[in-house]
XYZ file of C-alpha atoms in Angstrom:
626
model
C -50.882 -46.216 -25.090
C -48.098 -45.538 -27.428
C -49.186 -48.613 -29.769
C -52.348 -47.135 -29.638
C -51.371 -43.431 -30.845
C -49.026 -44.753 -33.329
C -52.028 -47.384 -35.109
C -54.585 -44.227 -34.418
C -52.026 -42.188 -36.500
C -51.430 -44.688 -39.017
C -55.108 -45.386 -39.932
C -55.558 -41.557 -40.199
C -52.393 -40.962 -42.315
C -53.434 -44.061 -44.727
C -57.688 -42.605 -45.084
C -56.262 -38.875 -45.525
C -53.782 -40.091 -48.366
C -56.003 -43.031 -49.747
C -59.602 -41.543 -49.433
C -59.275 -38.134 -51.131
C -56.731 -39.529 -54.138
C -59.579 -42.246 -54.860
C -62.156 -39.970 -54.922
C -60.346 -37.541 -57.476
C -59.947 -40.766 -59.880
C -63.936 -41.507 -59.216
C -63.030 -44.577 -57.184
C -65.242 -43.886 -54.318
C -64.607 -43.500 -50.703
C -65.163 -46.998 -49.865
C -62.284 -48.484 -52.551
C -60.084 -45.876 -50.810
C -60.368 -46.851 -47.515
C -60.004 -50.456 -48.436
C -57.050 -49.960 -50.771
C -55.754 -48.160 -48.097
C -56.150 -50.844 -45.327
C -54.088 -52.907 -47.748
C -51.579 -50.849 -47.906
C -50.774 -50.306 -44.124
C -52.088 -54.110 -43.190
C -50.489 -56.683 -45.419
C -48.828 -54.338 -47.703
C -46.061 -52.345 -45.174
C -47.193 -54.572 -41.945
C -47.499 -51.550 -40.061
C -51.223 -52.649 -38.717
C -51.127 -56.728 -37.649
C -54.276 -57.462 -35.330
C -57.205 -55.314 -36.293
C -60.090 -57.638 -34.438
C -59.842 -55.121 -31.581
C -60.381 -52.396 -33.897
C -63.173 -53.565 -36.407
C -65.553 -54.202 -33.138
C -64.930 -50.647 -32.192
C -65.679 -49.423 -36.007
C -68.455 -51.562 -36.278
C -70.117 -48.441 -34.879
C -70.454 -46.747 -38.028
C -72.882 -49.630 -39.053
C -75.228 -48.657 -36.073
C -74.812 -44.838 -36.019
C -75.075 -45.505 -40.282
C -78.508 -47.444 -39.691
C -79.663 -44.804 -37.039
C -79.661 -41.743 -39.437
C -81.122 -43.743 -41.578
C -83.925 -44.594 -39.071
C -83.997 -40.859 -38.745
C -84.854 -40.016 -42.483
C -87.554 -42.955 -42.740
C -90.585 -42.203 -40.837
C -92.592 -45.291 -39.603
C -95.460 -44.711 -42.178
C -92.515 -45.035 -44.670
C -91.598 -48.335 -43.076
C -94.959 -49.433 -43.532
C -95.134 -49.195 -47.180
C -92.252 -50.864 -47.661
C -93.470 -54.150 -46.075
C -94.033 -56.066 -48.905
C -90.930 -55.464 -50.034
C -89.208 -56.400 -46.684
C -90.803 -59.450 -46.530
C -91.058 -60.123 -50.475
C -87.997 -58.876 -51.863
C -85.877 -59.481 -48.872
C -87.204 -62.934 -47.568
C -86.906 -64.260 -51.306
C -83.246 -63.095 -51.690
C -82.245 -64.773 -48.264
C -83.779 -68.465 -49.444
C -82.688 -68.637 -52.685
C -79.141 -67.159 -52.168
C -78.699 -70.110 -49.363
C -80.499 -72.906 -51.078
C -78.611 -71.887 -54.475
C -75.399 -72.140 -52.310
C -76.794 -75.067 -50.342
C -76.534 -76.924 -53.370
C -73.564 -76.134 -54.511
C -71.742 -77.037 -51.394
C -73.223 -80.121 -51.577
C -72.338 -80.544 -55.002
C -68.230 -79.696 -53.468
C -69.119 -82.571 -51.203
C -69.926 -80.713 -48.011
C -72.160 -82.028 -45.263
C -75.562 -80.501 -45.737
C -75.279 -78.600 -42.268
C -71.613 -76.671 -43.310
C -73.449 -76.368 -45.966
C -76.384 -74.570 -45.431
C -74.438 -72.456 -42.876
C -72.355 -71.457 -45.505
C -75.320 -70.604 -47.749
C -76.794 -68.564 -45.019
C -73.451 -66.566 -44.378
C -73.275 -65.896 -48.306
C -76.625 -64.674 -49.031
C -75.895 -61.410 -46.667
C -74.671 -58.427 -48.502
C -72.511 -55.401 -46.899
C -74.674 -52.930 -45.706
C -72.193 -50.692 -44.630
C -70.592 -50.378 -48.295
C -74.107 -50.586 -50.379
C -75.429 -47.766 -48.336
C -72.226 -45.966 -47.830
C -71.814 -45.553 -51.927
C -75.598 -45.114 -52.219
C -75.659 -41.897 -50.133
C -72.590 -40.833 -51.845
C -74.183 -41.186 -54.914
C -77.474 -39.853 -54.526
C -79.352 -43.161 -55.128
C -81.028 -43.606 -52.360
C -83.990 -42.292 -53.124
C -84.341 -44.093 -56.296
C -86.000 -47.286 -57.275
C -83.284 -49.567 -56.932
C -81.557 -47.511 -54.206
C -84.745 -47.868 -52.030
C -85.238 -51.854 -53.058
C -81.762 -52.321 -52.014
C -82.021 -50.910 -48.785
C -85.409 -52.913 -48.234
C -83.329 -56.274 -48.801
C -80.235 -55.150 -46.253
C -82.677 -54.537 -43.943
C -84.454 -57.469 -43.964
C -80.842 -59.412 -44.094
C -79.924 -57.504 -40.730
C -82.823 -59.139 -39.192
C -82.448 -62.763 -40.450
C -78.925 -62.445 -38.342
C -81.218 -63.024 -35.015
C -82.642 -66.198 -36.595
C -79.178 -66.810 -38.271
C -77.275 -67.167 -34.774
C -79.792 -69.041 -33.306
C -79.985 -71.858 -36.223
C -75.975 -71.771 -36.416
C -75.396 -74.027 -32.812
C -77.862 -76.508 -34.244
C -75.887 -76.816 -37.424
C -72.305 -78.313 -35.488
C -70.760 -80.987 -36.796
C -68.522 -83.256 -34.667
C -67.005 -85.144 -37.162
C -64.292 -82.457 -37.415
C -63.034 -82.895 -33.919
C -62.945 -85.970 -31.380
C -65.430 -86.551 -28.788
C -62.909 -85.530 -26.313
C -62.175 -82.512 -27.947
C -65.174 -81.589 -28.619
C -66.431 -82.116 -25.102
C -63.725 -79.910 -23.829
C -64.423 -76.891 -26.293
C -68.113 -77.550 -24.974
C -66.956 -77.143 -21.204
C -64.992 -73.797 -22.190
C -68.073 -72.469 -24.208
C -70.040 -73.153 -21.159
C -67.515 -71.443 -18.961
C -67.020 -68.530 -21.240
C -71.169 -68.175 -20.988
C -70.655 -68.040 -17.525
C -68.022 -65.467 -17.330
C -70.239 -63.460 -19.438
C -73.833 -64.199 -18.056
C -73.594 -60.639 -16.019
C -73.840 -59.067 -19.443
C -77.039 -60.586 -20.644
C -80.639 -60.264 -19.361
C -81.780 -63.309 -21.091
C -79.124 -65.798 -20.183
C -80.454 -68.844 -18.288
C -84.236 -67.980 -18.828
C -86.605 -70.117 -20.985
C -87.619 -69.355 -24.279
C -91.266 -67.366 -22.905
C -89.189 -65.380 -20.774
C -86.701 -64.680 -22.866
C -89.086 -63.545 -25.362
C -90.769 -61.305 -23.077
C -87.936 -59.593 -21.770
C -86.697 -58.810 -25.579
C -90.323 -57.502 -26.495
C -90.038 -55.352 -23.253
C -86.467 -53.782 -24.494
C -88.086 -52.972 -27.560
C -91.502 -51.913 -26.315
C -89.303 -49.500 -23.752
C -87.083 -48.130 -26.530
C -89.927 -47.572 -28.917
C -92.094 -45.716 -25.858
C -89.187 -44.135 -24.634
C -88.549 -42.505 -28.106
C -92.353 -41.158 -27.708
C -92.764 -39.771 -24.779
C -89.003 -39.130 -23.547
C -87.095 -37.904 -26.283
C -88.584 -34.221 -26.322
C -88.913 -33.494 -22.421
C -85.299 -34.399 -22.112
C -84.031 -32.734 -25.414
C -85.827 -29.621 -23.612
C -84.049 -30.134 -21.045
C -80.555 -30.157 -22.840
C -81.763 -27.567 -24.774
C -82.446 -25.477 -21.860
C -78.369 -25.813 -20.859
C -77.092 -23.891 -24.404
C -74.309 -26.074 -24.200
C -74.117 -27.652 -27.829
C -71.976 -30.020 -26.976
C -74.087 -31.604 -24.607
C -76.543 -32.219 -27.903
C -73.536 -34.507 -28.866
C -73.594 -36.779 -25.690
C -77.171 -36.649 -25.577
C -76.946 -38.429 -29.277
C -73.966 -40.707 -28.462
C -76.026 -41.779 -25.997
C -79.043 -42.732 -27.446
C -76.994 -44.356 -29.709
C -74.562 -46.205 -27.946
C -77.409 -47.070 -25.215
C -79.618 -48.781 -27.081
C -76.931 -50.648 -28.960
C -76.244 -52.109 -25.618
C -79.725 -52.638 -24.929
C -80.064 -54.511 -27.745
C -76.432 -56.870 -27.463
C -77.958 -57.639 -23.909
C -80.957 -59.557 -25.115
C -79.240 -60.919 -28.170
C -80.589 -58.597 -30.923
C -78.791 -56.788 -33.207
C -77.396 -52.982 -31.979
C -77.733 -51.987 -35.645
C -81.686 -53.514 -35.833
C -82.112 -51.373 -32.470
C -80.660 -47.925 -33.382
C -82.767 -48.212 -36.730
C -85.842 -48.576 -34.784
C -85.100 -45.745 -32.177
C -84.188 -43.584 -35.505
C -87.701 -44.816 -36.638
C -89.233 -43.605 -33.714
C -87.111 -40.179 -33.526
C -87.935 -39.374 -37.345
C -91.223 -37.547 -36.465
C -89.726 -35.173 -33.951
C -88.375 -31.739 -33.538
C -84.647 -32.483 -32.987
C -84.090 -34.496 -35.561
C -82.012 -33.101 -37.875
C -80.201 -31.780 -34.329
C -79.234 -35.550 -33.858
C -78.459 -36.438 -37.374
C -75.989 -33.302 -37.465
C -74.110 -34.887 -33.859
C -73.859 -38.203 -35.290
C -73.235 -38.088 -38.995
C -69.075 -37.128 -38.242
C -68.793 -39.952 -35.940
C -70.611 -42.218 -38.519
C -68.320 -41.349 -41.445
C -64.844 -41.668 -39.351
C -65.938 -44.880 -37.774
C -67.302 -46.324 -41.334
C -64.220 -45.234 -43.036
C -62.397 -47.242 -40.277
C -64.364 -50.491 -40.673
C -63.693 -50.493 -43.868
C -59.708 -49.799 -43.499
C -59.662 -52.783 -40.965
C -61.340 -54.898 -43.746
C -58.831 -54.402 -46.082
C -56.063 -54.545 -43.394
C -57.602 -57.873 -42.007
C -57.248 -59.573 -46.049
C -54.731 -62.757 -45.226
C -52.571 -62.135 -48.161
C -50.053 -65.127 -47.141
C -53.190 -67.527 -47.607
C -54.416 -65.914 -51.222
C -51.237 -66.217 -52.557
C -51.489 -69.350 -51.609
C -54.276 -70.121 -53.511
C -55.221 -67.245 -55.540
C -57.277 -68.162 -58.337
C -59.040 -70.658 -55.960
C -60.229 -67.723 -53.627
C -60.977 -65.024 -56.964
C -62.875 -67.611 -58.294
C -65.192 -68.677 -55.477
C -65.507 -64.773 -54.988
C -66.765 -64.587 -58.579
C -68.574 -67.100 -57.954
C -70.619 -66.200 -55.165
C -70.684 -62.692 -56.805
C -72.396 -64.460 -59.834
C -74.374 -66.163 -57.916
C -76.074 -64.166 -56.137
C -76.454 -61.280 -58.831
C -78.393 -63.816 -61.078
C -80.884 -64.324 -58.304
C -80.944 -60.566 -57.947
C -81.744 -60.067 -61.346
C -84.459 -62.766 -61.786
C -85.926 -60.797 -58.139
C -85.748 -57.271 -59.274
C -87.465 -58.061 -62.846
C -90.562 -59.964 -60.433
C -90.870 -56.911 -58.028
C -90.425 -54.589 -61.540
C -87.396 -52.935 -61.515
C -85.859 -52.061 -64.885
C -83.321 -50.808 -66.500
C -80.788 -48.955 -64.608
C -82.744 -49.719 -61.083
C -82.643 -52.688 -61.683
C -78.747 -52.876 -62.521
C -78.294 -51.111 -59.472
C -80.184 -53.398 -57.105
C -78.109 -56.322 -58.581
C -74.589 -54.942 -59.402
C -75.340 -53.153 -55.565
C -75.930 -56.636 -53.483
C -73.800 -58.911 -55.254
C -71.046 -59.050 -52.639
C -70.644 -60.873 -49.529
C -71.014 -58.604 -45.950
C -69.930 -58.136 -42.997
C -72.361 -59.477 -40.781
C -70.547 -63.120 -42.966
C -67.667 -62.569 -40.527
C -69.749 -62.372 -37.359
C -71.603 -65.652 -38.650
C -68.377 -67.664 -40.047
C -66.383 -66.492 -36.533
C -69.169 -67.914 -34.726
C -69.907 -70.831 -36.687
C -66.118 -71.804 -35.947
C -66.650 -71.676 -32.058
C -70.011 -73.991 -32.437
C -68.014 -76.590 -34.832
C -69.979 -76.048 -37.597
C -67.205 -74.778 -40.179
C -63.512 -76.727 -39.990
C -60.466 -74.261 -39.441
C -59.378 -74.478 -43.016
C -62.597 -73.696 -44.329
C -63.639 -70.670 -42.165
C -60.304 -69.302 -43.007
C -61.545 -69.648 -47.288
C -64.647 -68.428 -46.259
C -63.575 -64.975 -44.437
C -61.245 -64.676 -47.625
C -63.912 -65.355 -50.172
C -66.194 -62.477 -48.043
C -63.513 -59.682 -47.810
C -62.526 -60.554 -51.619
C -66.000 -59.841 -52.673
C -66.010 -56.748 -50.920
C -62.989 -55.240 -52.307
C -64.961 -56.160 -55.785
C -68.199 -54.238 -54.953
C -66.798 -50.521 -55.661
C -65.759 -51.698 -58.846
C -69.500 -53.422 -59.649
C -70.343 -49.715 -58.603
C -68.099 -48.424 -60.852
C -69.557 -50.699 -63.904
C -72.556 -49.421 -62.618
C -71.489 -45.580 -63.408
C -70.475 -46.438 -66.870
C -73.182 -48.272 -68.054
C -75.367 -45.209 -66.769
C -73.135 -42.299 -67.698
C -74.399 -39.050 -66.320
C -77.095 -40.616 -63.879
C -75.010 -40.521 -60.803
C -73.573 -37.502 -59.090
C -70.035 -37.835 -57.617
C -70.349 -36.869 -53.827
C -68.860 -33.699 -53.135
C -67.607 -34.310 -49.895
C -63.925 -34.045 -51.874
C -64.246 -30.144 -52.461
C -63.792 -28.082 -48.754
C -66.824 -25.515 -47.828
C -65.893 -21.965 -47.690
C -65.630 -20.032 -45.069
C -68.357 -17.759 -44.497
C -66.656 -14.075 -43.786
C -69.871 -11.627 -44.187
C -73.556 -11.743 -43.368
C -76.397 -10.087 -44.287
C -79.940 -9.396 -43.611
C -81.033 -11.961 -46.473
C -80.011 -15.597 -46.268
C -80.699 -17.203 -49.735
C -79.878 -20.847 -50.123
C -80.164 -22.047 -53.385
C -78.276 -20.383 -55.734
C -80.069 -21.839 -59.402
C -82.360 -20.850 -61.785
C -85.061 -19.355 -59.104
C -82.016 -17.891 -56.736
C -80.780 -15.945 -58.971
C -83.885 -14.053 -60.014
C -84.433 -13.464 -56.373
C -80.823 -12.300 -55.470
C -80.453 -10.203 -58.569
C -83.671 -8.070 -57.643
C -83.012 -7.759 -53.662
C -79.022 -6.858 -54.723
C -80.078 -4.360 -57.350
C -82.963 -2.695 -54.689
C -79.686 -2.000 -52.547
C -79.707 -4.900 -49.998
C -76.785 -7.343 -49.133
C -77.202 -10.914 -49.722
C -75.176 -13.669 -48.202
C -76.012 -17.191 -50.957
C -74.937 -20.316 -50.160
C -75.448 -23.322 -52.271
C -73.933 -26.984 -52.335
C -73.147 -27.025 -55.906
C -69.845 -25.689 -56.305
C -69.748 -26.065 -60.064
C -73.037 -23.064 -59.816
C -71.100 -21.088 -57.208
C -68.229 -20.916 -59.252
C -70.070 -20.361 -62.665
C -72.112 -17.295 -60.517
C -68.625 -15.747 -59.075
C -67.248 -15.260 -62.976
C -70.500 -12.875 -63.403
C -69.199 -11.122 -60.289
C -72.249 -12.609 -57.854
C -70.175 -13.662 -54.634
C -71.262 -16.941 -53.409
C -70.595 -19.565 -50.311
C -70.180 -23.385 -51.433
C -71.612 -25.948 -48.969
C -74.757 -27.549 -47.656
C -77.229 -25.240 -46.433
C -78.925 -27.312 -44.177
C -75.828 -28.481 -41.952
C -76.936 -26.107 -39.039
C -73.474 -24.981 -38.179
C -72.884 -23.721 -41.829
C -76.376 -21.518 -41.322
C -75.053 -20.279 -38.079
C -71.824 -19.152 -40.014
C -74.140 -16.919 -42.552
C -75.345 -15.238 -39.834
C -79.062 -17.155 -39.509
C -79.338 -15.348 -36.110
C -79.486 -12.201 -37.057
C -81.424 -12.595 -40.157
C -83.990 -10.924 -41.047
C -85.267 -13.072 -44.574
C -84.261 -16.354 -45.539
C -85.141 -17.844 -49.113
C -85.165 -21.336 -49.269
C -84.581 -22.212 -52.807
C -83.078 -25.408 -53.512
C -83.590 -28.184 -55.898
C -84.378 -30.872 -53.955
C -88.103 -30.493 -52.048
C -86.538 -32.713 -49.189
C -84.016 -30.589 -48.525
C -86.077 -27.285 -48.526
C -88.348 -28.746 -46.175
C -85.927 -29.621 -44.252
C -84.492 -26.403 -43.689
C -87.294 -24.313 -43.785
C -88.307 -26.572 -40.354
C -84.660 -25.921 -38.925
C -84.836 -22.123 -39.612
C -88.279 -21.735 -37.825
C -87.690 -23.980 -34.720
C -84.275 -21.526 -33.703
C -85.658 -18.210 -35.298
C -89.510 -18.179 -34.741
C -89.548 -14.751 -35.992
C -87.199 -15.239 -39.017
C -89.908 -14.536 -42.131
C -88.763 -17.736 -44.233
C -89.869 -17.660 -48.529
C -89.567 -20.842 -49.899
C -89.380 -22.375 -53.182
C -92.004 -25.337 -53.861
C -92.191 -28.023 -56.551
C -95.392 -28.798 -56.836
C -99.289 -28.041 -54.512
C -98.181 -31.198 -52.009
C -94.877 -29.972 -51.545
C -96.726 -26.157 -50.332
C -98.613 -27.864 -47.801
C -95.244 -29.774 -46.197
C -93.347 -26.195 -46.395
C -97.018 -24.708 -44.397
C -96.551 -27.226 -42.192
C -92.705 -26.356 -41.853
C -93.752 -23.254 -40.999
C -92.998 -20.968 -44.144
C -94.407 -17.564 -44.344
C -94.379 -17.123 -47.997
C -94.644 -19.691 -50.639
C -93.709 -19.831 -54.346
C -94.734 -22.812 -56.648
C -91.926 -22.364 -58.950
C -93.860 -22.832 -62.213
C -97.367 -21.328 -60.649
C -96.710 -17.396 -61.718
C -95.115 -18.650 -65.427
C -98.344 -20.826 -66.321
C -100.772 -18.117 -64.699
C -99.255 -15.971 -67.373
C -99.324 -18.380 -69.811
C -103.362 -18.832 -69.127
C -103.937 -15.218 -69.673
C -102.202 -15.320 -73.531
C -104.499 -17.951 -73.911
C -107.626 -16.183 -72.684
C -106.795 -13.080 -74.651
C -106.506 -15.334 -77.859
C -110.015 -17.122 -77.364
C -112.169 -14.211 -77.665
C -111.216 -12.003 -74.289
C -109.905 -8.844 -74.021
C -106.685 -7.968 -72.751
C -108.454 -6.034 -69.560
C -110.824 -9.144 -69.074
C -108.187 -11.689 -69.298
C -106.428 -9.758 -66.673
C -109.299 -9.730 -64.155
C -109.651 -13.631 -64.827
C -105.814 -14.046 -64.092
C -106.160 -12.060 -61.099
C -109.621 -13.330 -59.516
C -107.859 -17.109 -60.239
C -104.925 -15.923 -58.058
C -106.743 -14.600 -55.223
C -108.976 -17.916 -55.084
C -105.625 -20.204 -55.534
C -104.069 -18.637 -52.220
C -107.589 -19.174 -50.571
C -107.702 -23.047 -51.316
C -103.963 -23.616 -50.808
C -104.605 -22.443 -46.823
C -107.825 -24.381 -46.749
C -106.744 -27.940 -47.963
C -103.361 -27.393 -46.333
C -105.473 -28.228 -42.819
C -107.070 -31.115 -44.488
C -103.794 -32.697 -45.777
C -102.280 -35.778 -44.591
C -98.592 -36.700 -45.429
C -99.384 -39.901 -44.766
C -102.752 -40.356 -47.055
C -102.183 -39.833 -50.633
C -104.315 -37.193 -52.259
C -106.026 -39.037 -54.082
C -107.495 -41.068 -50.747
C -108.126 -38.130 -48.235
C -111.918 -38.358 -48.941
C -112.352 -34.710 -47.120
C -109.727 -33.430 -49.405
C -110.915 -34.173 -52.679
C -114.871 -33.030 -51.659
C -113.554 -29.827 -50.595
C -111.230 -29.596 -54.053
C -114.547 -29.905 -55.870
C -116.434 -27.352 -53.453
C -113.425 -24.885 -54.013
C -113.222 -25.592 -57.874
C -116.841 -24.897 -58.353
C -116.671 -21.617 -56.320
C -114.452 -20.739 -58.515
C -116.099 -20.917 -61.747
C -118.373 -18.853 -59.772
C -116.140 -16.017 -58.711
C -114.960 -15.678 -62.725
C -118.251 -15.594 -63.756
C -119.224 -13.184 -61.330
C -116.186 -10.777 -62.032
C -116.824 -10.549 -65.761
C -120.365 -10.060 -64.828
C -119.596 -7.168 -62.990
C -116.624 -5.461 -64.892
C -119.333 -5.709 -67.878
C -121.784 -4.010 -65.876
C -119.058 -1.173 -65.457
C -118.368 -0.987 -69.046
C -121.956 -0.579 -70.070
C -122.643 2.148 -67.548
């Protein structure tokens, strides 16, 4: 217990000095944690075994891949099938045979060979999408590419770890030996068949019983999840939200490691399934601390677990197979993204992002040492080669950053959130351009405000004109409970990003049905997802401007002021009539421009219309003549 305390407390310590200092230089989180591993592994020796410890953190990875799940609903998944298979498959086959080769070229038998092509060609999904999300590039074109191919590389490990056993080679042991480390693989598989439902069965049954795990998680996420989130629900205990997450989470990651799948490929799916319901932002909210302490850990262990006795050994043998594989693999990269038409700075983010070595390359090099593929020697240069590469990839993002200067956000998980100390009967969130207008008429009318915005560069800017505001995400739930959400009477919903709005506006009316919600829209499809949210009032934030805008025009083509007025207005009227109409015939998951009911009632409503104006003119010029 006390070695456990005292390596808990040294881990901490090293991410609370490390992390926060390397994030003020614009190093990234991830650099941090794995400078900081350095520093308390080989560096002082205070942390010596860390195997124990990077299984347990591995847990980020699957909690990381199930909020993922969460944001990506399955018609999502869908459309990214060609680029799962495509993009993905392509990467995996020419990363190993362009490896393959080489190996052979270093004189390598073709089966150490390949398996060391096939433990190269995966990339670190924990850092890539770690520093993506910190960076706000997710949701871009090579953000979303490169998540496509770390998927897909998460699901080659099933094949992977089958192919591996077939891959020994006995010529690096004697038959005797070799029989022997057979027996004890045998009697280790033995040991351990209690923890596996598909030891000892043939292939068909195996095969069944896996489809069955995944056919029970993906029915159980359909038909389960919101009877026995109800049921929590019903207990007002938030804590038991929590378990009820861990759960899920740790649950079907054991699921999963019982029929030989990956617990990360599992969670994903259940997020998958989860994305379309009521709780989920409930669930992301448990799980995201756990995800970002146990992610920060894996990647401490990985720079504690570097064998700095060996690459001093033979440093610029190990930097330069790193650079190799690094260069390598980025040249395939760059040939794929050009074919699947990325450019420019998506497409130097797919390949600077990818480059490295991951992870999952110590499962398969570990293993590949128990089956006899690698030699001793060689698995040790291999684990070497993988964590070097990885200690490389912040700074590929950081070449990244400067040869896009001003495209990527730092993460502002650095700067603290206030604390909340006043409420008022009008929650705005959002705090820009559109805020503002709102908060300075509802102040000026004599009612209290409480803003909150996640941009603390605005809040500050907005406090030196005297407008008090609260920095920090306004969709966390908790922070919304500290602004007093509960007792409420208006919240405005005006941020930048139409994801996020939605988001909260669907929060807000699932635990305040009878909060009246006005929300800020982008554009006509992002009004019918706030409808569907559940917003009372909503404001297409360049709708009133270019309404005005029309009317200038109309008065400069011949109309008169009065006329051009009743044409504004009449157009007004009729645009709040077809917004409610085609928001029942809207399908997120149809484009526009393929929901064949939407676009015949579009040209029904645009033709009434023309017949409304023409009808209003009509009349106001019967008025004037009489």
């Amino acid at each position: 217990m006390d070695s456990f305390l005292f390596q808990g407390s040294v881990f901490l310590l090293a991410a609370v000095i490390a992390v926060p200092l390397a994030a003020r230089l614009g190093l990234g989180s991830v650099l941090g944690y794995l400078l900081a591993g350095l520093v308390i592994g080989p560096g002082l020796g205070l942390v010596v075994d860390t195997a124990d410890i990077q299984h347990f953190a591995e847990f980020g990875v699957v909690m990381m891949l199930f909020i993922i799940g969460l944001e990506l609903e399955p018609r999502a998944l869908w459309d990214m099938r060609h680029r799962l298979i495509g993009l993905g498959g392509l990467q995996i086959l020419l990363t190993t045979s362009a490896i393959l080769a080489g190996g052979l070229a270093l004189g390598l038998a073709w089966q150490t060979a390949l398996a060391v092509g096939l433990a190269l060609a995966l990339s670190s999904t924990a850092i890539v999408l770690q520093t993506l999300n910190e960076k706000n590039l997710m949701q871009t074109n090579g953000g979303r590419s490169a998540f496509s191919v770390l998927l897909t590389q998460d699901i080659a490990v099933i094949p992977m770890l089958v192919i591996f056993p077939l891959l020994s080679v006995t010529l690096f042991v004697s038959p005797a030996d070799f029989l022997a480390k057979q027996g004890d693989s045998h009697a280790a598989d033995a040991h351990h068949a209690t923890m596996s439902l598909v030891e000892g069965l043939p292939g068909w049954a195996a095969a069944l019983v896996t489809l069955g795990v995944i056919a029970a998680i993906i029915l159980a996420g359909v038909y389960g999840a919101r009877p026995l989130f109800r049921y929590i629900h019903a207990a007002r205990l938030p804590e038991m939200f929590t378990a009820v997450a861990l759960l899920i989470v740790i649950g079907i990651a054991f699921l999963m490691m019982l029929v030989g799948l990956s617990p990360a490929l599992g969670t994903f799916l259940a997020g998958v399934v989860l994305a379309n319901s009521e709780f989920r932002h409930e669930l992301e909210s448990d799980v995201e601390p756990f995800k970002g302490l146990l992610l920060g850990l894996f990647f401490i262990t990985v720079g504690a677990g570097i064998d700095i006795d060996s690459l001093l050994a033979e440093p610029f043998v190990i930097l330069g197979l790193a650079l190799a594989v690094i260069l390598i693999k980025g040249v395939i990269l760059y040939g794929l993204g050009r074919a699947f038409g990325l450019r420019k700075r998506g497409l130097w983010l797919f390949t600077l992002g990818l480059a490295q070595a991951g992870e999952f390359g110590f499962v398969l090099v570990s293993f590949g040492q128990q089956q006899n593929v690698f030699p001793e020697a060689l698995g040790g240069r291999m684990l070497l080669v993988i964590a070097m590469t990885m200690l490389i990839t912040p700074l590929l993002f950081l070449f990244f950053d400067y040869l896009n200067k001003g495209f990527s956000r730092v993460a502002e998980g650095a700067e603290p959130e206030d604390t909340i100390d006043e409420e008022g009967p009008v929650l705005i969130a959002g705090i820009g351009r559109f805020g503002q207008i709102v908060n300075r008429l509802v102040r000026s009318a004599g009612h209290r405000t409480v803003v909150l915005d996640h941009d603390i560069k605005t809040i500050q800017l907005m406090r030196r004109f005297g407008v008090k505001g609260f920095f920090g995400d306004p969709t966390r739930p908790e922070l919304l409970h500290a602004a007093g959400i509960e007792s409420a009477r208006v919240l405005v919903a005006a941020l930048d990003d139409p994801k996020a709005t939605t988001k909260l506006v669907a929060y807000a009316r699932r635990i305040r049905p009878d909060i009246h919600i006005v929300a800020r829209a982008r554009d006509r499809t992002h009004v019918y997802a706030l409808y569907q949210a559940g917003a009372n009032d909503i404001v297409r934030e360049m709708f009133d401007s270019s309404l005005r805008a029309g009317r200038y025009v109309l008065e400069n083509v011949g109309m008169s002021e009065f006329e051009a007025a009743i044409a504004e207005e009449t157009f007004y009227h009729h645009d709040r009539k077809t917004i409610q109409e085609l928001a029942q015939l809207w399908d997120p998951s149809v484009p526009p421009g393929e929901n064949a009911a939407y676009i015949a009632r579009s040209k029904e409503l645009e033709r009434e219309l023309e017949a409304e104006l023409y009808t209003a003119l009509i009349e106001r010029g019967k008025q004037d003549a009489a």
